[in-house]
XYZ file of C-alpha atoms in Angstrom:
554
model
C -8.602 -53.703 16.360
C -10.240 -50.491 18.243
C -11.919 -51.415 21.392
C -15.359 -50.871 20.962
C -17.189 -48.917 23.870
C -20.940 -47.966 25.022
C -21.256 -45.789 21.772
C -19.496 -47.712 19.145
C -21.972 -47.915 16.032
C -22.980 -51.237 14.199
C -20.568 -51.290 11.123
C -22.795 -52.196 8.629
C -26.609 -51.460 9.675
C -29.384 -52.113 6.976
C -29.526 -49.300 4.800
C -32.435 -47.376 4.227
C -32.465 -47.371 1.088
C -31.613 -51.231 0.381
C -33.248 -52.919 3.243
C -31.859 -56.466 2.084
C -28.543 -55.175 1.384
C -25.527 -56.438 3.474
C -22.149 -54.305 3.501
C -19.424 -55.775 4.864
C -16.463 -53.152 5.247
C -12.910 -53.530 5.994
C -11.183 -51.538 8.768
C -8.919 -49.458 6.444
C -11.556 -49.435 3.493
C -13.541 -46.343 2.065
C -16.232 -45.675 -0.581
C -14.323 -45.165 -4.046
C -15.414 -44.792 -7.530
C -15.240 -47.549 -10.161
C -12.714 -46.305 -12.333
C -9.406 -46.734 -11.898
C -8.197 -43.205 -12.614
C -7.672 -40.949 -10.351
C -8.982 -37.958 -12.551
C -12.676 -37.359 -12.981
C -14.503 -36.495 -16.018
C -14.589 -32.740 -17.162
C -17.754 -30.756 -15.219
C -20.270 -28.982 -17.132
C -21.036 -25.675 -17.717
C -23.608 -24.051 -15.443
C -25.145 -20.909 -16.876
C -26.041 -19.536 -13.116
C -22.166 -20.646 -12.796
C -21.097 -18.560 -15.775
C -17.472 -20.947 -15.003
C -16.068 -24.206 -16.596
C -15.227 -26.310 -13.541
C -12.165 -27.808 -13.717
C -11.120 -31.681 -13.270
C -8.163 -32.031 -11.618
C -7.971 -33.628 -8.313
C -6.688 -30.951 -6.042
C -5.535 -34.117 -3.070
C -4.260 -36.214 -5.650
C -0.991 -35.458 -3.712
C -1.988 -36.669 -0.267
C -2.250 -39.856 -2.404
C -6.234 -39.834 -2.727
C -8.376 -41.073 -5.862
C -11.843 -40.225 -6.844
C -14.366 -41.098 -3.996
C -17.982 -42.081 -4.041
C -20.962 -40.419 -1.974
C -24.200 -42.912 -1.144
C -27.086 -41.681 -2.635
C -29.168 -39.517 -0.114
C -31.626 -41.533 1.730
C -35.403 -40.069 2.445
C -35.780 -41.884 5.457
C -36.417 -39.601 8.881
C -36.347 -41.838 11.598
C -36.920 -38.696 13.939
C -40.077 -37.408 12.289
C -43.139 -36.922 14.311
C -46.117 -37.910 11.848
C -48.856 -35.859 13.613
C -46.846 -32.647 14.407
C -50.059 -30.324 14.317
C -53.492 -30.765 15.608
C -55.621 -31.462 11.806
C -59.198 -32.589 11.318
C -62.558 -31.728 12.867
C -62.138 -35.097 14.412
C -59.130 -34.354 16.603
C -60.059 -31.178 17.413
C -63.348 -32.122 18.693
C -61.682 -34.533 20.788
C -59.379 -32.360 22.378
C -61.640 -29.941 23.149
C -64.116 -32.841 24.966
C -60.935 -34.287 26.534
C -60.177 -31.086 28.300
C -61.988 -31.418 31.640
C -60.597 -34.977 31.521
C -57.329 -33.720 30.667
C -57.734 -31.415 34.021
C -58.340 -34.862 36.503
C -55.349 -36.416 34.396
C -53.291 -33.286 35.333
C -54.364 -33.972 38.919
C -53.733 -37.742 39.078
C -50.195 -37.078 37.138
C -49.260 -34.372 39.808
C -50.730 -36.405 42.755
C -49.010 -39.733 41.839
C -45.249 -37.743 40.426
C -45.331 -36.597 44.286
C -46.003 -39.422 46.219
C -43.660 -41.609 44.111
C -41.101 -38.961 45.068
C -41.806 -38.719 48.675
C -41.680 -42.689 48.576
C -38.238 -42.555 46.488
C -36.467 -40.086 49.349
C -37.811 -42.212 51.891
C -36.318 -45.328 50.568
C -32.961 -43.293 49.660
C -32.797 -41.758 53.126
C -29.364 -43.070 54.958
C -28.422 -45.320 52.269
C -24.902 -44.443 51.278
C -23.580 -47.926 49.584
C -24.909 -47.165 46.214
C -21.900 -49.659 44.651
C -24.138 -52.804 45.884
C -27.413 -53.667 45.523
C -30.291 -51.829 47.077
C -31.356 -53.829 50.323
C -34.866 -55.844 50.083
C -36.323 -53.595 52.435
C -36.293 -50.450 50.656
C -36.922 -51.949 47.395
C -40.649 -52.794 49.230
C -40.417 -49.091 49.347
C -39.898 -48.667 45.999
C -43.191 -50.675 45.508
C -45.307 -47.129 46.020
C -43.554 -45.663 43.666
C -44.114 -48.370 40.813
C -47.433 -48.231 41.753
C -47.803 -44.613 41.349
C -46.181 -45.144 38.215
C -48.348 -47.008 36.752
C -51.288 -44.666 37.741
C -48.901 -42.143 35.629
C -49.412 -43.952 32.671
C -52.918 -44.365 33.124
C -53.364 -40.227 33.138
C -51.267 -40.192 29.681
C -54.175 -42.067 28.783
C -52.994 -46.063 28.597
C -55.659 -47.802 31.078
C -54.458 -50.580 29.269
C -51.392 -52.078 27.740
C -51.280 -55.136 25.477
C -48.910 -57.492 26.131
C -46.931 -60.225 24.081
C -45.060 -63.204 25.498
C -43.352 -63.001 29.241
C -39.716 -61.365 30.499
C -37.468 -63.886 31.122
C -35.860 -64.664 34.674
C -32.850 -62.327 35.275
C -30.908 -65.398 35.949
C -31.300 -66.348 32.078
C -31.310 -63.024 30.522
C -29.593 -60.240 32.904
C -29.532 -57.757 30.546
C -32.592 -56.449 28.148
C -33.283 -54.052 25.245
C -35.558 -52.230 23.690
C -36.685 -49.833 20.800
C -37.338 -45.854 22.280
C -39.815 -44.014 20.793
C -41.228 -41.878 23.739
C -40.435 -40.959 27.443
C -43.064 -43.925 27.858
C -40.831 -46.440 27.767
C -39.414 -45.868 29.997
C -42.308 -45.161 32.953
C -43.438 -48.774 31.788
C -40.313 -50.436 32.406
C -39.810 -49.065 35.569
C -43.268 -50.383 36.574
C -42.970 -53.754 35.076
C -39.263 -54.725 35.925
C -37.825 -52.005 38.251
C -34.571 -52.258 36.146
C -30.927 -50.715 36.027
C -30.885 -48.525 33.525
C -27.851 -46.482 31.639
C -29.124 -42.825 31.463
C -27.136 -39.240 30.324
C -25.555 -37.463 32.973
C -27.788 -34.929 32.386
C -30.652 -36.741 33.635
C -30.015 -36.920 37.298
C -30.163 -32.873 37.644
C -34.181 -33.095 36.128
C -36.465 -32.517 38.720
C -38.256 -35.377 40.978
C -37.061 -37.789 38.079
C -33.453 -37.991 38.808
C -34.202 -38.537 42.740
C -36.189 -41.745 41.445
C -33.930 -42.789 38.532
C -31.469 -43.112 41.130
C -33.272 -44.991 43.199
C -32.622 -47.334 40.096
C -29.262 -47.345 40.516
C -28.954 -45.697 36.998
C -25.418 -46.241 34.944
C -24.977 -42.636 33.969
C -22.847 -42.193 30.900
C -21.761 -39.084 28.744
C -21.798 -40.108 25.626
C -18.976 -37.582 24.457
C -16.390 -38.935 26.627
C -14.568 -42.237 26.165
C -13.571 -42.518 29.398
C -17.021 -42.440 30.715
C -18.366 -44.843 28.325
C -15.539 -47.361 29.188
C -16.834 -47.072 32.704
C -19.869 -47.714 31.641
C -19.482 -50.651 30.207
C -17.382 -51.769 32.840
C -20.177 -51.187 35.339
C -22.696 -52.829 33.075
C -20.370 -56.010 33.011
C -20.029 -55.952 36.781
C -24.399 -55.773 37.496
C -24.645 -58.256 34.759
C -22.437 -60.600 36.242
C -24.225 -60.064 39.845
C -27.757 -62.008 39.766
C -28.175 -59.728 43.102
C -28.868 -56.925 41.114
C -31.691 -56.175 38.875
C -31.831 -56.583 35.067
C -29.846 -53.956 33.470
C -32.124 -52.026 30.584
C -30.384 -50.533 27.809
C -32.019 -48.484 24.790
C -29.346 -49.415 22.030
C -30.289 -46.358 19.207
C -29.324 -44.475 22.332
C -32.159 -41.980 21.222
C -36.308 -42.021 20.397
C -37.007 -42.556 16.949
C -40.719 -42.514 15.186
C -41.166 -46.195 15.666
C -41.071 -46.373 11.433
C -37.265 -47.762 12.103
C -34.604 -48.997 13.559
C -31.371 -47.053 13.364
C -27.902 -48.569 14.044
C -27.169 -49.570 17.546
C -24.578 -49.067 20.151
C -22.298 -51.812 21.640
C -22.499 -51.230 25.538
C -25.244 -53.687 25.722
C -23.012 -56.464 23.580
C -19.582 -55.871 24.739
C -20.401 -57.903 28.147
C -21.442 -61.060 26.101
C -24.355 -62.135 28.536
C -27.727 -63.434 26.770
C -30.217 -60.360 25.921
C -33.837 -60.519 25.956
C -34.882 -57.921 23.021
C -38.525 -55.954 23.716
C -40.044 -54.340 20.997
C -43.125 -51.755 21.858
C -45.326 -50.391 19.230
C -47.446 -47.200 19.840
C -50.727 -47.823 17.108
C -52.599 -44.601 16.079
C -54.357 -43.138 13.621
C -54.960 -39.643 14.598
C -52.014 -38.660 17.316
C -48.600 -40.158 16.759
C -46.933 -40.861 20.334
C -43.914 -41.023 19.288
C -41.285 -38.005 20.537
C -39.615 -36.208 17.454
C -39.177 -33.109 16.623
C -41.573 -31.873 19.149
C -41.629 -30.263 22.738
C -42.678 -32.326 25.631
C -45.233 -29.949 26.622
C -47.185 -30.653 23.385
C -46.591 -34.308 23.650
C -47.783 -34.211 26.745
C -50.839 -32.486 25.918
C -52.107 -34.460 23.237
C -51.545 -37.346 25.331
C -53.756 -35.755 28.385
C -56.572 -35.149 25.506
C -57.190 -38.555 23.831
C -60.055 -41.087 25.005
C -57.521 -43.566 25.030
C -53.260 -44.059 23.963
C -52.378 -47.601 22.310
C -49.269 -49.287 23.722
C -48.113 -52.953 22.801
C -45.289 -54.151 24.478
C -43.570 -57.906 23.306
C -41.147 -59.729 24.593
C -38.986 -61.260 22.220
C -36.910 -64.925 22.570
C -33.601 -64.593 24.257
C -30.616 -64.467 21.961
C -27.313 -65.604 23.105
C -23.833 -64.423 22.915
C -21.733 -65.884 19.807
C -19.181 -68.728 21.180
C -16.757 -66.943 19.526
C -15.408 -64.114 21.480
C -13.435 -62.360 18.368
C -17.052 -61.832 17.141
C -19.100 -61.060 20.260
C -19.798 -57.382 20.625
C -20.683 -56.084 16.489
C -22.324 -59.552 15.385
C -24.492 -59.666 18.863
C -25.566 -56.334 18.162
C -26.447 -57.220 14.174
C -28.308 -60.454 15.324
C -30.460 -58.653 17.825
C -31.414 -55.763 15.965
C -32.609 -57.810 12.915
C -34.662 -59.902 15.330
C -36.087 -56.406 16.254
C -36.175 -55.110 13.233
C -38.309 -58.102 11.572
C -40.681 -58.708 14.843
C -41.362 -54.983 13.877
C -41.417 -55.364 10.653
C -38.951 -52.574 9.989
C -35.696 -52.044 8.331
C -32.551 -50.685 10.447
C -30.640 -47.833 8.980
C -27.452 -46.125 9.101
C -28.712 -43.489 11.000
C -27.327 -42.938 14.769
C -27.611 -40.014 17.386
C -25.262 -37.819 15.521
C -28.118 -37.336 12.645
C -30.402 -36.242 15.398
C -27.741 -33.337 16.362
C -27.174 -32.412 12.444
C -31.215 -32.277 12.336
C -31.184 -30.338 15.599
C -28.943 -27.973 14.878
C -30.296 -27.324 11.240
C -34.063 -26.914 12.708
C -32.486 -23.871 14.887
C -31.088 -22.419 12.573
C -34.360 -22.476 10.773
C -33.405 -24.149 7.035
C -36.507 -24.861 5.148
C -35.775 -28.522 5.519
C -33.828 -29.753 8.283
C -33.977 -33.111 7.669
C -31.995 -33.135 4.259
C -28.883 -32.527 6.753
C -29.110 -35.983 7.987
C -25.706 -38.324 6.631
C -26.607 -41.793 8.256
C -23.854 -40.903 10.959
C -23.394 -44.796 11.901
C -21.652 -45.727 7.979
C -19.301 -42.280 8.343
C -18.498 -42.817 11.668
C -17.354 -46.478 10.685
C -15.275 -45.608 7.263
C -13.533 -42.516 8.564
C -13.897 -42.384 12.180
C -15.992 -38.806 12.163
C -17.364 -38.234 15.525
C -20.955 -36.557 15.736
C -19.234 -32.983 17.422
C -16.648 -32.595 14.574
C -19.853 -33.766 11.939
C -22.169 -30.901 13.721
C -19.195 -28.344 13.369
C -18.835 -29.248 9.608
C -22.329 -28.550 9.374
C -22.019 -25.309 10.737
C -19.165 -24.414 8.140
C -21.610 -26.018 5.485
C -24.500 -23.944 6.708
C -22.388 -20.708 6.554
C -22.502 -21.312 2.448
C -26.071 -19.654 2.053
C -27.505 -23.204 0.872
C -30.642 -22.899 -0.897
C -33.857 -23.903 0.098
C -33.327 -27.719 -1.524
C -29.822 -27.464 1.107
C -27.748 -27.329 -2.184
C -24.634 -24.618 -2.008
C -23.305 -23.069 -5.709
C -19.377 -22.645 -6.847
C -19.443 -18.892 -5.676
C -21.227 -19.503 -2.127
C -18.634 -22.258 -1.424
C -15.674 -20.382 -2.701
C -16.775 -17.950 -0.051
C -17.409 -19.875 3.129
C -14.103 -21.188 2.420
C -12.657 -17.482 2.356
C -11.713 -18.427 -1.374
C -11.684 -16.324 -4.083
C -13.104 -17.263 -7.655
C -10.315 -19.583 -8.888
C -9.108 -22.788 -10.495
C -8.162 -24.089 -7.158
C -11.665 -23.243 -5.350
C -13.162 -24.691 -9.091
C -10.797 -27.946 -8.568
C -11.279 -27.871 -4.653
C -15.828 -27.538 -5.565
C -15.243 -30.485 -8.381
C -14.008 -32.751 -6.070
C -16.775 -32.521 -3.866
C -19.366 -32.148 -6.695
C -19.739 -36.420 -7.471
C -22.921 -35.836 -9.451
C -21.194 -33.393 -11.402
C -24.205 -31.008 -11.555
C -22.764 -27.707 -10.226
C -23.749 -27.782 -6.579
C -23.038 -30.263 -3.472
C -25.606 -31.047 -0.396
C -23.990 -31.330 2.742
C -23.536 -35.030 3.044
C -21.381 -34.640 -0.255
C -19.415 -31.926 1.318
C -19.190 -34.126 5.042
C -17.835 -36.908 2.583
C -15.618 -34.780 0.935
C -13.744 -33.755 3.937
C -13.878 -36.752 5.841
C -12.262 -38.356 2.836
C -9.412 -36.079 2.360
C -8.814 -35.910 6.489
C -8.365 -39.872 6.683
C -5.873 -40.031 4.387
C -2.400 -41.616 6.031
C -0.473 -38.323 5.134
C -3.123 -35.300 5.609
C -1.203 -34.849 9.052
C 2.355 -34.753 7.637
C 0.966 -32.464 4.713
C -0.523 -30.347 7.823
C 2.783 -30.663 9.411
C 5.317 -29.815 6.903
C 3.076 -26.709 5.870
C 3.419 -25.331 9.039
C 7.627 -26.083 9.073
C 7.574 -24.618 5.608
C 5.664 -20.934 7.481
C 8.161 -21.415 10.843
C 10.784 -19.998 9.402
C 12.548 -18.900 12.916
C 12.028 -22.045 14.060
C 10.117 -20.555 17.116
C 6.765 -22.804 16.556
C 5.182 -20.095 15.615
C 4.012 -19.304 11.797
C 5.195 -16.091 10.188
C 2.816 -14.196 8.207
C 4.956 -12.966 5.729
C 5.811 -16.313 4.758
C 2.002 -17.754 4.793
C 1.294 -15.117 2.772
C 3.839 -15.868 -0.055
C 2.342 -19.573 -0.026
C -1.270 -18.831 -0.160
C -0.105 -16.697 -3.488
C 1.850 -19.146 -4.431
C -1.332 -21.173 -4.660
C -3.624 -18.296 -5.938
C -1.290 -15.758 -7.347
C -4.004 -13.313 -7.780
C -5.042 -12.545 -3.699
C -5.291 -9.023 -2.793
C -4.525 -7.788 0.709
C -7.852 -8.347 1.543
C -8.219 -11.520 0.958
C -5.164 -12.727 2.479
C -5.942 -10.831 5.448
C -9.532 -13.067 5.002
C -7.333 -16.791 4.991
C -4.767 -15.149 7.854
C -7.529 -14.219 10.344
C -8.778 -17.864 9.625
C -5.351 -19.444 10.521
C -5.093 -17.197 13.688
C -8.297 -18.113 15.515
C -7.448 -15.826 18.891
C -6.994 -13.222 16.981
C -3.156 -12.635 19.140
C -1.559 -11.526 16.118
C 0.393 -14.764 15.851
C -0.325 -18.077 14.568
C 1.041 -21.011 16.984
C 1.395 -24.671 15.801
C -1.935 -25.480 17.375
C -3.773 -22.598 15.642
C -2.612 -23.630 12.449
C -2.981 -27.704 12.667
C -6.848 -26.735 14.666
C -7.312 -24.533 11.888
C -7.053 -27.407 8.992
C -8.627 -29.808 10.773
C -11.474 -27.676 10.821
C -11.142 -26.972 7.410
C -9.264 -29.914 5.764
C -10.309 -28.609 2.444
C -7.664 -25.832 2.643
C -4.579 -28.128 2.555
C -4.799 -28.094 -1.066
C -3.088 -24.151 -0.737
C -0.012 -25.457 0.128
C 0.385 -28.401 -2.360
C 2.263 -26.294 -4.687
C 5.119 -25.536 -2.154
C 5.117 -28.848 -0.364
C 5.316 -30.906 -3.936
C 8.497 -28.280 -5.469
C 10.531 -27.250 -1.968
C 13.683 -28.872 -1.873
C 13.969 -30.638 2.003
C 16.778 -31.966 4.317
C 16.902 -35.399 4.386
C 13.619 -36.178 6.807
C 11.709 -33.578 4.593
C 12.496 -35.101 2.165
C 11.374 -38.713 2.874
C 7.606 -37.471 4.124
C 8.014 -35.775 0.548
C 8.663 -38.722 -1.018
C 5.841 -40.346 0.642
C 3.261 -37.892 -0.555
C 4.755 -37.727 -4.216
């Protein structure tokens, strides 16, 4: 079994769409259609297609069947719901908040800098940052909570409501909690000066890394297994140690609306010490708190120019570890976010950080609906082992098909990105993908699609006996000449220019010479195109160790 680390998803999160659905997976399973044959029916004719699709599975020989795509989900767990300023109402009140909004500004600046001052003072000279902060400067640290809390008054919360008590650290060492704003996170460090586990990238922001480190933060890149390892090592280790303070963890690893949970990550689960689970709730009507798809200066903003911000913060019962270590880290995290999910009254999705990078990325490059991108990252991750960068740069592949406005790409779009021409392999290759059968494929049809076909046992033999087939020198280098008799062998029909098209593909650095690497990077970028060399790998005669991975993909 993998070892699960800081980022690992939940394997089978609610779904979205069925909130009382359970899926239970296996390791080696994946989504697949309920017939047994591995050809799907015939594809219609699409008049803006003017072409009879084909049915022929064109990975049939890498030993793959007809696979299934979950029906898209209209659930945005990143969505602000009060984006704009709208009604007389609110924009009466902002304009009547705005000499209050100038003494907030004041109070916010006045407090930020004294907390800081405080936070270097306590810092100054201390250089064992591997044990616990001594008591004396932790008195220090006292200003700064203070001052903190006067921060959250001038965002407008002179009061918070709270539900039930934290528990002694002693019992519960280690708490978690929804994130829906940067508020969160200003309250916690008031309330129960904790450890927290932070991005890298937040110790270089100004005056707040100086005091987040004065926390003793447990920074963690969230791209890099080793770094995650270590943080969960170092969360184990301050867990274990009643002399330091709680450690704080925000398990969806990102803010979300508040509307739902999305799947968490293991770090907090791995060290199998009780959790105390906090939910907070931001009630509004006219201004939603929470932090989506908008800048921090506009949050900000609206939150200087409201009489008043609602905040309700409740501290859940402590759950405890299972007794059985085989299921500790997944089943913790499923039994603590459905005690979340139902104390908010919420259903947990599929969704993870990676959907917030696919929603990202689409929102710059400005498609009319960004949020149609979004895959539920958390169920691919766990069937094929996708990782949000290589999902992003499928996206980018996906986005360089001209979708249309509904994020829908057409035959003769996709034939294109792919730097195919019009043909019954780009026809078999577009069928494949197309599950509903309706003459176009959304992106999370075409992420399926690929992710499929790339965890199939033998995609990396196929990958590696189509580059032997091209090294004819033996030099580990592909020859041209001989990549270009296979991708005609395929598609008898290329002219010079398309060849030259798929070559310049193959030979990313553009050195005039395609090396191993280039050609195994290039189709794992684009897994799609090992279908071009079927024909050759499925009719050359091999030696004797060819000829056994051949057997294995016939």
């Amino acid at each position: 079994m993998a070892e699960y680390d800081l980022t690992s998803p939940l394997l089978s999160p609610r779904s979205s769409d069925q909130p009382q659905t359970v899926l239970t997976v296996d390791e080696d399973s994946e989504p697949s259609d309920q017939s047994p044959s591995n050809h799907q029916p015939p594809l219609q004719t699409h008049n803006d297609e003017k072409t009879t699709l084909t049915s022929s599975n064109p990975y049939a020989f890498l030993g793959s069947d007809a696979h299934s795509v979950p029906a898209p989900t209209t659930v945005d767990p990143f969505r602000n719901g009060t984006p704009f300023i709208s009604g007389v109402y609110e924009a009466v009140k902002i304009v009547l908040c705005l000499p209050i909004m100038l003494l907030r500004l004041v109070l916010f600046g006045a407090c930020l800098a004294v907390g800081y001052i405080a936070t270097r003072i306590a810092l100054e000279g201390w250089k064992d940052k591997q044990n616990p902060m001594p008591k004396w400067r932790c008195r220090i640290m006292w200003v700064t909570r203070i001052c903190a809390r006067f921060i959250l008054f001038s965002f407008g919360y002179q009061w918070i409501r709270r539900k039930g008590k934290p528990a002694p650290r002693e019992i519960a060492p280690i708490v978690v909690s929804n994130h829906v704003s940067y508020i969160e996170p200003i309250f916690y460090f008031y309330e129960l000066f904790p450890t927290i586990v932070a991005a890298e990238s937040h110790d270089s922001m100004p005056f707040v890394g100086t005091i987040i480190r004065a926390m003793q933060v447990i920074y963690v890149n969230r791209f890099s297994p080793a770094s995650r390892k270590n943080a969960v090592n170092e969360i184990k280790r301050r867990a274990s140690c009643d002399k330091f303070p709680r450690v704080l963890l925000f398990p969806e690893g990102t803010t979300t609306n508040g509307k739902v949970l999305i799947s968490f990550q293991l770090g907090a689960f791995i060290p199998g010490h009780p959790i105390q689970p906090i939910i907070v709730r931001y009630p509004h009507v006219h201004f939603d708190q929470s932090w989506g798809l908008i800048s921090l200066a506009k949050l900000m903003f609206r939150m200087f120019t409201q009489f008043h911000n609602y905040m309700e913060v409740e501290y859940l019962p402590i759950i405890m570890p299972p007794d059985n270590e085989k299921l500790s880290a997944v089943h913790f995290a499923e039994r603590t976010g459905q005690a979340m999910a139902s104390a908010l009254n919420v259903v947990q999705t599929s969704h993870s950080y990676g959907d917030l990078m696919l929603l990202m990325k689409a929102a710059e490059l400005q498609q009319e609906r960004p949020w149609s991108y979004m895959v539920e990252m958390a169920r691919i991750e766990s069937l094929y082992h996708i990782s949000s960068l290589e999902a992003v740069d499928f996206l980018d592949k996906f986005l360089s098909m001209n979708p249309d406005t509904s994020g829908c790409v057409k035959l003769h779009d996709f034939s294109r990105g792919l730097r195919l021409k019009a043909c019954k392999l780009s026809e078999e290759i577009f069928g494949f993908l197309d599950v509903e059968k309706n003459g176009s494929i959304t992106f999370k049809q075409f992420l399926f699609g690929v992710a499929h076909v790339m965890k199939k046992p033998l995609f990396m033999q196929a990958c590696e006996l189509a580059f032997a087939e091209c090294d004819v020198r033996g030099d580990n280098y592909c020859m041209k000449e001989e990549l270009s008799n296979i991708l005609r062998h395929a598609i008898p029909d290329l002219n010079e220019d398309e060849v030259h098209g798929l070559l310049n593909l193959f030979d990313s650095n553009n050195d005039g010479r395609i090396s191993r690497d280039d050609f195994i990077t290039c189709l794992r970028k684009n897994p799609l195109l090992i279908a071009l060399f079927s024909p050759r790998l499925l009719q050359k005669d091999f030696s004797r160790g060819g000829d056994r991975m051949l057997q294995d993909i016939v």
